[in-house]
Short mmCIF file of C-alpha atoms in Angstrom, two decimals:
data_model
loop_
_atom_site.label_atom_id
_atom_site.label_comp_id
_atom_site.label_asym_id
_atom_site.label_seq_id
_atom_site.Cartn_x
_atom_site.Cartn_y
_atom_site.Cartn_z
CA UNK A 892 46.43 146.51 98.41
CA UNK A 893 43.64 147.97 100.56
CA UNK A 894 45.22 150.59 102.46
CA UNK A 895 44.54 149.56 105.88
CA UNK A 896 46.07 146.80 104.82
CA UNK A 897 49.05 148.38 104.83
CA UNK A 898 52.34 146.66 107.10
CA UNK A 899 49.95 143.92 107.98
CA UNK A 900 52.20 141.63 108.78
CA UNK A 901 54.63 143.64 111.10
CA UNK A 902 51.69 144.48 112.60
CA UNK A 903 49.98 141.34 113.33
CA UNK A 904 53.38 140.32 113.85
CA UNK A 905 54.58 143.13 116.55
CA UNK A 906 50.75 143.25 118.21
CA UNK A 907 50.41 139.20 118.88
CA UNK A 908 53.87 137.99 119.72
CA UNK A 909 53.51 137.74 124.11
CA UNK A 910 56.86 136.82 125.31
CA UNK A 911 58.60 133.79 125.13
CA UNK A 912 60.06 134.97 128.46
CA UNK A 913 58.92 136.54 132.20
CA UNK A 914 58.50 139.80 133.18
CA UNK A 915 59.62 143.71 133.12
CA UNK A 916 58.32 146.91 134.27
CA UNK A 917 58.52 150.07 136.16
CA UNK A 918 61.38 152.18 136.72
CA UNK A 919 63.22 151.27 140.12
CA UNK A 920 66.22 153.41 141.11
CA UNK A 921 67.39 151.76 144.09
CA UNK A 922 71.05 151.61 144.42
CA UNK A 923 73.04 148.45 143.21
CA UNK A 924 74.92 148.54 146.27
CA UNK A 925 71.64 148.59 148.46
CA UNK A 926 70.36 145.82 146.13
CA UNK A 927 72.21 143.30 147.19
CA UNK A 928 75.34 144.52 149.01
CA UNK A 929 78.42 142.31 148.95
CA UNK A 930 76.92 139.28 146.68
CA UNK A 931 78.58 137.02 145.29
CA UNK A 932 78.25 134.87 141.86
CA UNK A 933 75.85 132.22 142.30
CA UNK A 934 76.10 128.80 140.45
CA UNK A 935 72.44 128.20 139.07
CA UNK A 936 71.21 124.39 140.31
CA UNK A 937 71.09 121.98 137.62
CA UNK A 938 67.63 121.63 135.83
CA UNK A 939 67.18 118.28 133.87
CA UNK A 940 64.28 118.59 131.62
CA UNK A 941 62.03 116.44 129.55
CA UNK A 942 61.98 116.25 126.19
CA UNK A 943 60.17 114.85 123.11
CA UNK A 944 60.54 114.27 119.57
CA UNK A 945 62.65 117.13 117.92
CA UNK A 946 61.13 116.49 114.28
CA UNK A 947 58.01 117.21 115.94
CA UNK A 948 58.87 119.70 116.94
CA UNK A 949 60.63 121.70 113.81
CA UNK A 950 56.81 120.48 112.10
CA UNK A 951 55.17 122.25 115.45
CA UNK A 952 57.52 125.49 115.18
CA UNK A 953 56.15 125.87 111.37
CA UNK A 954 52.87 125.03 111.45
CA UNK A 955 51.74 124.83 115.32
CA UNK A 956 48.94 126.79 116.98
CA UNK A 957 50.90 128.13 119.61
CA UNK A 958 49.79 131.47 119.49
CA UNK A 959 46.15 130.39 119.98
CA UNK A 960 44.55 132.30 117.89
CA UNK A 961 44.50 134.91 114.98
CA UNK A 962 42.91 136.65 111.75
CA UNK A 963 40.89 134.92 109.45
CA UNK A 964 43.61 133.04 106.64
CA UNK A 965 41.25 134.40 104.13
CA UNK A 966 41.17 138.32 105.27
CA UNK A 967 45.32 138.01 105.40
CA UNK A 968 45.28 136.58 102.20
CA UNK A 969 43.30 139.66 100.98
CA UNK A 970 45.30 142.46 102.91
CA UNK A 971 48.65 141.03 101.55
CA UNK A 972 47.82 140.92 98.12
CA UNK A 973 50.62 142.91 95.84
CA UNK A 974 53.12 142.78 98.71
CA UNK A 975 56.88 142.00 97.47
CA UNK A 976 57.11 138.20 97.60
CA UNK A 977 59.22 137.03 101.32
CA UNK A 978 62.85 136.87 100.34
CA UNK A 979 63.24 134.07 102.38
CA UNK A 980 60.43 131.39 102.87
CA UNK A 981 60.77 128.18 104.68
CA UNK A 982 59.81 124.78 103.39
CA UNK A 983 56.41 124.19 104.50
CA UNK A 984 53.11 122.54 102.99
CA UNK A 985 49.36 123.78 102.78
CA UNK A 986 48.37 127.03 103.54
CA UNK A 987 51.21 128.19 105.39
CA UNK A 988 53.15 128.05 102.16
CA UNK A 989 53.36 131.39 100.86
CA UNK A 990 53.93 133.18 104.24
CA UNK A 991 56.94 134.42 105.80
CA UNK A 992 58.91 132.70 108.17
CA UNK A 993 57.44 134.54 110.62
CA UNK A 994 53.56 134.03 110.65
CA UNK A 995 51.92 130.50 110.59
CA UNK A 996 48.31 129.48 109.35
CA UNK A 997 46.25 126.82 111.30
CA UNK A 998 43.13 125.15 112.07
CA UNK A 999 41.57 125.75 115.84
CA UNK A 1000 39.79 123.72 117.23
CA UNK A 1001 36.63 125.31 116.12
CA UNK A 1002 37.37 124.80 112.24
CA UNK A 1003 38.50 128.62 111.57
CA UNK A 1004 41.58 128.89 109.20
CA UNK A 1005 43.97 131.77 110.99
CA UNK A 1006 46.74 133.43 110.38
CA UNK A 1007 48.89 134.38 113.45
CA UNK A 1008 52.00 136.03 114.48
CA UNK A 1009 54.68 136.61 115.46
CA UNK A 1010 55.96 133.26 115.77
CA UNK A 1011 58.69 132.22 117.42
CA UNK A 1012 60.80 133.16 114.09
CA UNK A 1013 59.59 136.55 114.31
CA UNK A 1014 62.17 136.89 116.78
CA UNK A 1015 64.33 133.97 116.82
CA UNK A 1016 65.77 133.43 113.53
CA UNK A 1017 67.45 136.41 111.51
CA UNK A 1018 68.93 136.91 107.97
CA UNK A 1019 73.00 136.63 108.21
CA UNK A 1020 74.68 136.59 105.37
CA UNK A 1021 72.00 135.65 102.14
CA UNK A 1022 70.46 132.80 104.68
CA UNK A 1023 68.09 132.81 107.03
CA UNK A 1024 69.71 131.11 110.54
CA UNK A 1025 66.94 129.71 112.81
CA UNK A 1026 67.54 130.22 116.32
CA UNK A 1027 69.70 133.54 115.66
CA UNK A 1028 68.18 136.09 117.99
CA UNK A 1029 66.50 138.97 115.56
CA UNK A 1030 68.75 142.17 116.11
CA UNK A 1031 66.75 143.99 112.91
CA UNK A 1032 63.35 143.90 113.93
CA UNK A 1033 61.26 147.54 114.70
CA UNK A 1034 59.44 147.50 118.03
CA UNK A 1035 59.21 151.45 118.13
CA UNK A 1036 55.54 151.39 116.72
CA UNK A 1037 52.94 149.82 118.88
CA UNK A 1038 50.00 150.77 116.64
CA UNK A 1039 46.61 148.35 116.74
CA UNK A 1040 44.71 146.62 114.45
CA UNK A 1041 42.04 148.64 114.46
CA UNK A 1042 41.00 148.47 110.64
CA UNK A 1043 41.25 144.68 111.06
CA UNK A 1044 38.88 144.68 113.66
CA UNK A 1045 36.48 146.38 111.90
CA UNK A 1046 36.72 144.69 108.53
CA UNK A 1047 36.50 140.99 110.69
CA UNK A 1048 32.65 142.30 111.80
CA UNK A 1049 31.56 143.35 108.50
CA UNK A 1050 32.84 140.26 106.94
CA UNK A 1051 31.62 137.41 109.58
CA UNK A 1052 28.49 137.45 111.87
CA UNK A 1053 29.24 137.35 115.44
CA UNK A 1054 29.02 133.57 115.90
CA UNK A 1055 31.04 132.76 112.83
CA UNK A 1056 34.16 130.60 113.92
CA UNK A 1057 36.64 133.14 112.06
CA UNK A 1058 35.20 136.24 114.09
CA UNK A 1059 35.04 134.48 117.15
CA UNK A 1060 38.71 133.58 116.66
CA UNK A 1061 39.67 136.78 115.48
CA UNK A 1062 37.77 138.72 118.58
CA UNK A 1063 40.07 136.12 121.24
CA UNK A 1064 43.07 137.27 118.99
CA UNK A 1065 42.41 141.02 118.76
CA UNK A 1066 41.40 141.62 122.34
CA UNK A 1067 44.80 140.57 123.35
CA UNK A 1068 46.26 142.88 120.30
CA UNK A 1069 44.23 145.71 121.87
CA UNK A 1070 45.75 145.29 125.44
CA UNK A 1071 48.81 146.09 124.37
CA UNK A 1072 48.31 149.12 121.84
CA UNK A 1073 50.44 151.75 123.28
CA UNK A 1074 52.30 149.85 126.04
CA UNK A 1075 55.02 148.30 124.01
CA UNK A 1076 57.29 150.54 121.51
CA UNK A 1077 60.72 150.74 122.07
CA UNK A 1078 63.14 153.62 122.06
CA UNK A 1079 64.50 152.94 118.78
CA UNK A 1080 64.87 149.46 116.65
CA UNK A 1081 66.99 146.90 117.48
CA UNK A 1082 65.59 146.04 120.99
CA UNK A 1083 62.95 143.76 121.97
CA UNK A 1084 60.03 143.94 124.26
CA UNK A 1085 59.81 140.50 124.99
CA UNK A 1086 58.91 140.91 128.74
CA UNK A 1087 56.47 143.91 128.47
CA UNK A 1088 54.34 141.81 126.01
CA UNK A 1089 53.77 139.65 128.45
CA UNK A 1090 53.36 141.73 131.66
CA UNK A 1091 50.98 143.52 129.90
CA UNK A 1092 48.52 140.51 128.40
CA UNK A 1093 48.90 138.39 131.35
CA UNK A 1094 47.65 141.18 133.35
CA UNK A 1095 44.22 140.38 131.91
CA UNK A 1096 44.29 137.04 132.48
CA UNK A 1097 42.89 135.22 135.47
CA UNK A 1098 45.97 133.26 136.90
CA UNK A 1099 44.29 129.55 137.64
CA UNK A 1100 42.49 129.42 134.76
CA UNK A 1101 44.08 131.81 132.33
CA UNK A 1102 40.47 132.99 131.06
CA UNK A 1103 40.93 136.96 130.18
CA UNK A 1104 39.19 139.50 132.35
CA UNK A 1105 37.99 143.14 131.62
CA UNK A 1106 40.33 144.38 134.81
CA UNK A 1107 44.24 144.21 135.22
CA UNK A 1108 45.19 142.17 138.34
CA UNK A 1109 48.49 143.88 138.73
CA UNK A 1110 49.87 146.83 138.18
CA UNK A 1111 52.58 147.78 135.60
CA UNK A 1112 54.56 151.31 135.45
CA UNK A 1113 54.49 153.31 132.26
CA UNK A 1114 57.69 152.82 131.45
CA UNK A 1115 59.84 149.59 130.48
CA UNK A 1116 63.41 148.37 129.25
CA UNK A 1117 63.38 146.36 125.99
CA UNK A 1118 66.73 143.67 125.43
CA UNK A 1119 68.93 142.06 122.67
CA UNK A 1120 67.23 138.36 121.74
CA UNK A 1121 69.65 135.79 122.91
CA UNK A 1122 70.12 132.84 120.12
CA UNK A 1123 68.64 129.40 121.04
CA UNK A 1124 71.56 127.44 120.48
CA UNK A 1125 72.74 128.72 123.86
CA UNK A 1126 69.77 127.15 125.48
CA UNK A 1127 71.03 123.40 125.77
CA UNK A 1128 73.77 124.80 128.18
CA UNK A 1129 71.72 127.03 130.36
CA UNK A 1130 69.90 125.62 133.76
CA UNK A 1131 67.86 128.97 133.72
CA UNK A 1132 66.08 130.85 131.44
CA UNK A 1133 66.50 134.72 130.51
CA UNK A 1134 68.89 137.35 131.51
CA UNK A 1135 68.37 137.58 135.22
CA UNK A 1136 67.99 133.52 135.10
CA UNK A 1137 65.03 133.90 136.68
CA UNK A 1138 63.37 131.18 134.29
CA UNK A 1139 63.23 128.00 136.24
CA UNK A 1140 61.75 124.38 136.04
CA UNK A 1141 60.02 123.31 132.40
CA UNK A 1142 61.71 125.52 129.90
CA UNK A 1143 58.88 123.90 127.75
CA UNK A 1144 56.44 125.61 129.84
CA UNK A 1145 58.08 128.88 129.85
CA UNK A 1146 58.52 129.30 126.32
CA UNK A 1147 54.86 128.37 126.01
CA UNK A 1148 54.14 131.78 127.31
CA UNK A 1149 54.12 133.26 124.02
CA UNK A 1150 50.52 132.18 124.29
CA UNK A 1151 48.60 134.52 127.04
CA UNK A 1152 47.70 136.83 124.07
CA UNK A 1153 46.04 134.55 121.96
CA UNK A 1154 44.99 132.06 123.99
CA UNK A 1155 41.31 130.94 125.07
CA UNK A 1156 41.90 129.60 128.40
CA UNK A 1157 43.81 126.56 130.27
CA UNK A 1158 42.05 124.65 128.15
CA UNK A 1159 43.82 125.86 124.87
CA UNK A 1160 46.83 125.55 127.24
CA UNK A 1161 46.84 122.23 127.87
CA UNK A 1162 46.50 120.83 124.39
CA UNK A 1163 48.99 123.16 123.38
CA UNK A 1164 51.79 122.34 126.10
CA UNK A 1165 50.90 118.73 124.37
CA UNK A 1166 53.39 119.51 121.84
CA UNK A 1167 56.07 122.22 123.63
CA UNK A 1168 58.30 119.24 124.79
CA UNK A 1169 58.85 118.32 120.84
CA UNK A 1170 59.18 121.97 119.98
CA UNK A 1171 61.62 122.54 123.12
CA UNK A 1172 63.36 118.95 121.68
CA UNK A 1173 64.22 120.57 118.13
CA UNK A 1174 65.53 124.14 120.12
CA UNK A 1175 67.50 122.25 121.87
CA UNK A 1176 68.92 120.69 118.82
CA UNK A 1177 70.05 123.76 117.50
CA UNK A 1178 73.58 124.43 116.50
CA UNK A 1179 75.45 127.61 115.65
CA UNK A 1180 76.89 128.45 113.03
CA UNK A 1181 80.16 128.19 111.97
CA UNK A 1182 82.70 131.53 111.13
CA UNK A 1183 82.65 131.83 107.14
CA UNK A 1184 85.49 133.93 107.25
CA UNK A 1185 89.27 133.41 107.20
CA UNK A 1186 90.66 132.51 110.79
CA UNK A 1187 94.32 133.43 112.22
CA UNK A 1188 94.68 130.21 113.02
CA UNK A 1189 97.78 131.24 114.97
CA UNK A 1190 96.59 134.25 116.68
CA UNK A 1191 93.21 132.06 117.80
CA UNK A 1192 95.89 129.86 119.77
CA UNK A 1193 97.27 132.49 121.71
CA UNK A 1194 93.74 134.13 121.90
CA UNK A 1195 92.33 130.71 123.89
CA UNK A 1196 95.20 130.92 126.14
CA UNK A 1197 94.26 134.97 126.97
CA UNK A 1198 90.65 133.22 127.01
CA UNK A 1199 90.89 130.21 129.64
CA UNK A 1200 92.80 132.90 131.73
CA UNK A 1201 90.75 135.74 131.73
CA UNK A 1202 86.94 134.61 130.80
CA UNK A 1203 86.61 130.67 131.19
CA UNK A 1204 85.96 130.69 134.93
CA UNK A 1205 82.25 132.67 133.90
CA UNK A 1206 81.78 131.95 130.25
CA UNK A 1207 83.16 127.97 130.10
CA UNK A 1208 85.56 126.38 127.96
CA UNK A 1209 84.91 125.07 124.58
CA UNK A 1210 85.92 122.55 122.46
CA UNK A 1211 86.44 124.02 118.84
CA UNK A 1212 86.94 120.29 117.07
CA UNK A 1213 82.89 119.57 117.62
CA UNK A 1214 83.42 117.29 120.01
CA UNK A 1215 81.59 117.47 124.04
CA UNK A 1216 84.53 118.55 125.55
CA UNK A 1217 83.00 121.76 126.96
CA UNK A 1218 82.06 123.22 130.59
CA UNK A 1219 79.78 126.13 131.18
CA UNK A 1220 79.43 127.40 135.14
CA UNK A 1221 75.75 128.91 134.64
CA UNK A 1222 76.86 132.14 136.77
CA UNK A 1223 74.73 134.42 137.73
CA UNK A 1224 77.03 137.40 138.28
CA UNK A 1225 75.56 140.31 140.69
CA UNK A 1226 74.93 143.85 139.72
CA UNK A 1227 77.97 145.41 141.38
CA UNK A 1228 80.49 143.13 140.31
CA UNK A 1229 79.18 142.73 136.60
CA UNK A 1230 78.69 146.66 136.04
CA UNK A 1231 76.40 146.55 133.37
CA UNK A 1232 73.07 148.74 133.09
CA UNK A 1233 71.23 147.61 136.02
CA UNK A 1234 67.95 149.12 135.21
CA UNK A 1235 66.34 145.55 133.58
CA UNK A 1236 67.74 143.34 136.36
CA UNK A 1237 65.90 145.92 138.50
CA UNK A 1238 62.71 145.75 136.81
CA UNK A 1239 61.95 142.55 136.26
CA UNK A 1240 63.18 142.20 140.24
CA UNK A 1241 59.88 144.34 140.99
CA UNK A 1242 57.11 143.36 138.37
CA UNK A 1243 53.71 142.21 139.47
CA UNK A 1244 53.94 139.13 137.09
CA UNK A 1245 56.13 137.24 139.20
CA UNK A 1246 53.00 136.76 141.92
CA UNK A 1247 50.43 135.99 138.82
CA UNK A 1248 52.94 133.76 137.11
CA UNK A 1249 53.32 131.77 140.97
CA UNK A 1250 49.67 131.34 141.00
CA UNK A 1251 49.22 130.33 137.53
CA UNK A 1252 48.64 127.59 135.13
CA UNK A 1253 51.86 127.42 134.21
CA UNK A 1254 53.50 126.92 137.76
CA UNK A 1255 50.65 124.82 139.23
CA UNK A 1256 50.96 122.25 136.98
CA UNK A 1257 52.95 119.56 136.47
CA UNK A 1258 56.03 119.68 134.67
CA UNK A 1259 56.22 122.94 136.80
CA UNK A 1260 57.59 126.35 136.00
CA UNK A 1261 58.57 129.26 138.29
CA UNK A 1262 60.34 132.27 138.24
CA UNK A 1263 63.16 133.35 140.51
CA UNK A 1264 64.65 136.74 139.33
CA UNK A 1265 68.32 137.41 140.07
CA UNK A 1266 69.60 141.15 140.76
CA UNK A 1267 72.27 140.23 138.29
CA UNK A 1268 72.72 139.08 135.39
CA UNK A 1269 74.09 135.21 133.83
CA UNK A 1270 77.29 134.93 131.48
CA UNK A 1271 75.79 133.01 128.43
CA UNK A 1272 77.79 130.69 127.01
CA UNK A 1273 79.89 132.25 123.84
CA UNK A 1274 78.91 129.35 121.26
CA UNK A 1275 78.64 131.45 118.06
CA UNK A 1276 79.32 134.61 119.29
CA UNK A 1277 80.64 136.38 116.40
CA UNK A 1278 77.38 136.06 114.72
CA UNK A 1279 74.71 137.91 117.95
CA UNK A 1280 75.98 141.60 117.80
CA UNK A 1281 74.59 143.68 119.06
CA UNK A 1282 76.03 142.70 122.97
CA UNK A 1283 75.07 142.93 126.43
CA UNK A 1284 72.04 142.03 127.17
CA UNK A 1285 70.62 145.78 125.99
CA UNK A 1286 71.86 145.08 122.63
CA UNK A 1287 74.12 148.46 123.78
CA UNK A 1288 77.23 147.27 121.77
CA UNK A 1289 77.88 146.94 118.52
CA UNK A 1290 81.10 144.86 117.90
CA UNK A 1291 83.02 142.19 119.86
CA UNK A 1292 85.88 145.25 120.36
CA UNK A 1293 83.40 146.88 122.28
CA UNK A 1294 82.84 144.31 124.59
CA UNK A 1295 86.36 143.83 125.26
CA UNK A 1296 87.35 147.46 125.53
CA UNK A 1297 84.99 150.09 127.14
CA UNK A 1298 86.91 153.02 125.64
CA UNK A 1299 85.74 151.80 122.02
CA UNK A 1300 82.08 152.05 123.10
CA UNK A 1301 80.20 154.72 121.17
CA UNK A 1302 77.43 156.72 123.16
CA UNK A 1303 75.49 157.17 120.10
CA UNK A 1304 75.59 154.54 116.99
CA UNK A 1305 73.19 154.41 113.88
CA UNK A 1306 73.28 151.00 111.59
CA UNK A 1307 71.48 150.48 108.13
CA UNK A 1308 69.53 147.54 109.47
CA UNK A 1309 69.98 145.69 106.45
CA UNK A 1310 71.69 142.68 106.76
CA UNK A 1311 74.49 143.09 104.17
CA UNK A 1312 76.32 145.15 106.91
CA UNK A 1313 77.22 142.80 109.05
CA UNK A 1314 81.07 143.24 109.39
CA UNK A 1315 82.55 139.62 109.88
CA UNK A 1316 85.80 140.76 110.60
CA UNK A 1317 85.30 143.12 113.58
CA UNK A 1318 82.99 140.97 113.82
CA UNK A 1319 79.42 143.74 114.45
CA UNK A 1320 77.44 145.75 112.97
CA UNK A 1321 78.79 148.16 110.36
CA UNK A 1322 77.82 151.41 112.01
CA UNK A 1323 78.82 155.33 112.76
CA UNK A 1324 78.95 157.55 115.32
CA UNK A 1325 76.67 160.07 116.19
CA UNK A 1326 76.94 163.18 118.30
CA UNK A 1327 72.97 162.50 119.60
CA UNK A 1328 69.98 160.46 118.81
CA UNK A 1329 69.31 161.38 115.49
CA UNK A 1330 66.62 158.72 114.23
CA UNK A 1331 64.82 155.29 115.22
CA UNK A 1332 67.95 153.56 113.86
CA UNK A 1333 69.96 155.43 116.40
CA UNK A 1334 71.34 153.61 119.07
CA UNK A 1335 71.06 155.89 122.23
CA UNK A 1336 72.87 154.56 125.65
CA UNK A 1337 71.87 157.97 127.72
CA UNK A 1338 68.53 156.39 128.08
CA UNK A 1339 68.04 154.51 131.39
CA UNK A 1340 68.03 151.01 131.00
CA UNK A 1341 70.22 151.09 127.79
CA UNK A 1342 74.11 152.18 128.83
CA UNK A 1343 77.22 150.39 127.93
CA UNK A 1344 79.17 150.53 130.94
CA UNK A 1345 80.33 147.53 133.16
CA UNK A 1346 81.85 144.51 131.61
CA UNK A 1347 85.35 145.90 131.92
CA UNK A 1348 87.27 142.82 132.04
CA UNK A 1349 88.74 143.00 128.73
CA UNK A 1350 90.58 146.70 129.55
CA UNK A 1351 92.74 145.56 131.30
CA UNK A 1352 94.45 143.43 127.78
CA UNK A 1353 96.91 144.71 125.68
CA UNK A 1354 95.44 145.69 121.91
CA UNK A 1355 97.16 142.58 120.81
CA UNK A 1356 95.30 140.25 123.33
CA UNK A 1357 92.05 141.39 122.54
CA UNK A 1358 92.42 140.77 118.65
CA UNK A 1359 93.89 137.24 119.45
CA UNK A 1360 90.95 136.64 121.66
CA UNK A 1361 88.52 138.05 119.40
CA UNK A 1362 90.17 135.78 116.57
CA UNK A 1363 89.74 132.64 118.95
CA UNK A 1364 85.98 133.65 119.60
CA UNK A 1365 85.30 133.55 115.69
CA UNK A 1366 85.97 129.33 116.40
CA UNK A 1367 83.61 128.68 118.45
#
C-alpha cells in the first residue's frame, strides 16, 4: 500500500462525516443558576412527522449519495489495496461491495464513481458482541486526530485534469475535508464531534443557497465539547432531536445535515432530501436489541417496582412483553435540577449556527426544520440500555452502576476499545482506574465539558435496589 495511503479510510471517514446533528462551540462559563434560574422540566410538544418507504430507505442508508460527494472509487480502490479484509461487511451489490460498513460508493450526477465517508454507520452502528448492531451509537471510534487529506489531494490532480468529473467531485469533497483540518479532534477516543463538524463546514456555506464561500459567516471559539452517540432506536419516541432537544420539525431534514461538507449546493440538497423520508422511515424502524445474558427474573420484578417509583415520571414506562404498552414524557430537564456537566448544553446555547441554520435551506423549506436549544438536557428513553455504555450524554460513565451511584464514578478510566470487553453483567465497559490521564484511551472527567457529576437520583437506593433495577433495565 502506497504510504500516503495509509488509514485512508478513518481518514476519509473522520474528515467527511458533518453532523447528523446542530451545533457546538465556544467555551461559556456562565453560571447554571444565572442560566436559567428556577426552571422547571419542560414537556417537548408533540412532532408528527412524515415518512416514506423504510426498504428504501435501508437501500438509501447503503448505497445513497448523501454525503454529496467524495474520492474517486478508483483512487480508494488503489490506496486500500493490502488492507486486512472488513471483519464485518454488510450485504450490498456493485461497487460498494467490498467496503466497510462505513463508506459507500456512488454515481453523482455528473457520472464520477466516489467513494465517501463517514456514513451514517460510521457512527451509528457498532460491533457488540461478534455482530455488527445498526443503529447502536459508535462508543469505539477515534476522533483525537483531525489530520487532512492532503496526499489525496495531490494525487486527485496528477491523476485527472481539472475538468474531469472525478477531480471536480473530489475538489467539492476535499474543500470541505480541508475546512475542518485541525478544528475537530477530541480529547481522547470514545467521544464524538458530531456538532463541531458541522459548525465548522456550515460556516462556509452561504445559508439560502448552501453554495460554499471562501469566508466564515460566523464565528466559532477554539475550543469545543465532543458527546456519546445516542442509538437510533430511541428516535421513534423522541419529539426532539439531540441532547439539548433543540432538533425540531423534519427529523428527515435534520439528519440530512450530514451533507454541508460534501455537498454542491441546494440543488444537491433537494434531490437528496428526495430520499431522507425513506431513510428516516427504516431509522425509525429500528429495534434494540435484546439482553443475551441470563436475567434474575425475580430481582427484575422488584427492580421495575424501584423503577416506576423512582425514574418512570422522566424516563417512561415500558412494556417488556413487546407489546405498545409504553409512555415516554420527552422531558427536557434544566441544568440545575439535572446536575450533569453543563458545559455542552452551554455551548450549543451560544453557537453562531443556530442564526445560519434559521436562515437556511433547511428551515426555509418545506417540511421545515429549526433549532431551539434547551439549557438542559432530555431523559432518553432507556429501550436497550444495557447495550450504550458509555452514559451521560459525555460518554463520562462507564457502567449502569455508575449511573445509579455517583460514589462508583471513576475520575480517570482507560478501556481496551475492543469490543470483546464489553461486560454484560455490570453491564459497561470492562475498564480500570487511573490516577491521571495516561493515554488517548483514557477517559479524563477533569476536563471541562466532560465530568460525571449530577444525575444523583440513584444514591439515594439501597445496594440491593440498584442491582434489582439494573437487572430490570437488562429487559428492556
Amino acid at each position: 500500500m502506497h504510504p500516503s495511503g495509509q488509514h485512508t479510510t478513518r481518514r476519509i471517514a473522520a474528515a467527511a462525516w458533518a453532523a447528523s446533528c446542530v451545533v457546538g462551540a465556544a467555551t461559556v462559563t456562565l453560571a447554571v443558576a444565572e442560566a436559567e434560574p428556577r426552571a422547571k422540566s419542560i414537556r417537548l410538544p408533540e412532532n408528527p412527522q412524515e415518512l416514506g418507504d423504510p426498504d428504501e430507505g435501508y437501500r438509501y442508508l447503503l448505497h445513497g449519495d448523501y454525503i454529496g460527494s467524495g474520492i474517486p472509487l478508483r483512487l480508494y480502490a488503489s490506496l486500500s489495496r493490502g488492507e486486512p479484509e472488513p471483519e464485518h461487511r454488510l450485504e450490498r451489490l456493485g461497487s460498494g461491495a467490498d467496503l466497510p460498513h462505513l463508506l459507500n460508493a456512488f454515481t453523482m450526477p455528473s457520472g464520477a464513481e466516489v467513494v465517501a465517508g463517514m456514513n451514517c454507520l460510521g457512527c451509528h452502528a457498532q460491533v457488540l458482541g461478534d455482530e455488527l448492531v445498526i443503529g447502536l451509537g459508535n462508543s469505539l471510534s477515534d476522533w483525537t486526530d483531525s489530520t487532512g487529506l492532503g496526499p489525496v489531494q495531490g494525487m486527485v490532480r496528477l491523476m485527472y485534469p481539472p475538468e474531469h468529473p472525478e477531480r471536480v467531485a473530489a475538489e467539492q469533497f476535499l474543500r470541505g475535508v480541508n475546512a475542518l483540518q485541525g478544528k475537530t479532534a477530541a480529547p481522547f477516543r470514545g467521544v464524538n464531534p458530531a456538532f463541531r463538524l458541522e459548525e465548522v463546514a456550515a460556516a462556509y456555506r452561504d445559508p439560502e443557497d448552501l453554495s460554499w464561500t471562501e469566508q466564515r459567516g460566523y464565528d466559532y471559539g477554539e475550543i469545543f465539547i465532543a458527546s456519546d452517540v445516542p442509538p437510533w432506536w430511541n428516535v421513534k419516541k423522541k419529539n426532539a432531536l439531540y441532547y439539548t432537544g433543540l432538533g425540531r420539525g423534519d427529523f428527515a431534514k435534520l439528519i440530512q445535515q450530514i451533507n454541508v461538507v460534501g455537498i454542491g449546493d441546494k440543488t444537491d440538497a433537494a434531490r437528496i432530501n428526495e430520499s431522507m423520508h425513506d431513510l428516516l422511515a427504516y431509522i425509525m424502524t429500528v429495534e434494540a436489541p435484546l439482553y443475551p445474558g441470563e436475567i434474575d427474573q425475580a430481582m427484575a420484578v422488584r427492580g421495575a417496582t424501584v423503577f416506576e417509583m423512582n425514574c418512570a415520571k422522566c424516563h417512561g414506562t415500558y412494556d417488556t412483553t413487546g407489546g405498545d404498552d409504553w409512555t415516554y414524557p420527552n422531558k427536557l430537564i434544566p441544568l440545575e435540577k439535572i446536575g450533569t456537566d453543563p458545559e455542552y448544553a452551554l455551548d450549543l446555547k451560544s453557537s453562531g449556527l443556530h442564526e445560519w441554520f434559521t436562515e437556511s435551506w433547511y428551515a426555509k423549506t418545506e417540511p421545515k426544520a429549526w433549532a431551539e436549544p434547551g439549557l438542559g438536557y432530555v431523559a432518553p428513553p432507556l429501550d436497550g440500555v444495557w447495550a450504550t455504555a458509555p452514559y451521560f450524554h459525555n460518554a463520562s460513565v462507564p457502567t449502569l452502576e455508575g449511573v445509579l451511584d455517583s460514589e462508583a464514578r471513576p475520575t480517570y478510566w482507560r478501556r481496551s476499545f475492543s469490543p470483546a470487553d464489553y461486560d454484560l453483567a455490570a453491564p459497561g465497559w470492562a475498564h480500570t482506574v487511573e490516577t491521571g490521564p495516561i493515554d488517548a484511551q483514557t477517559y479524563d472527567t477533569t476536563l471541562p465539558g466532560y465530568g460525571n457529576q449530577g444525575h444523583t437520583y440513584g444514591d439515594d437506593l439501597t445496594d440491593d435496589e440498584r442491582r434489582a433495577v439494573i437487572e430490570y433495565l437488562k429487559t428492556l
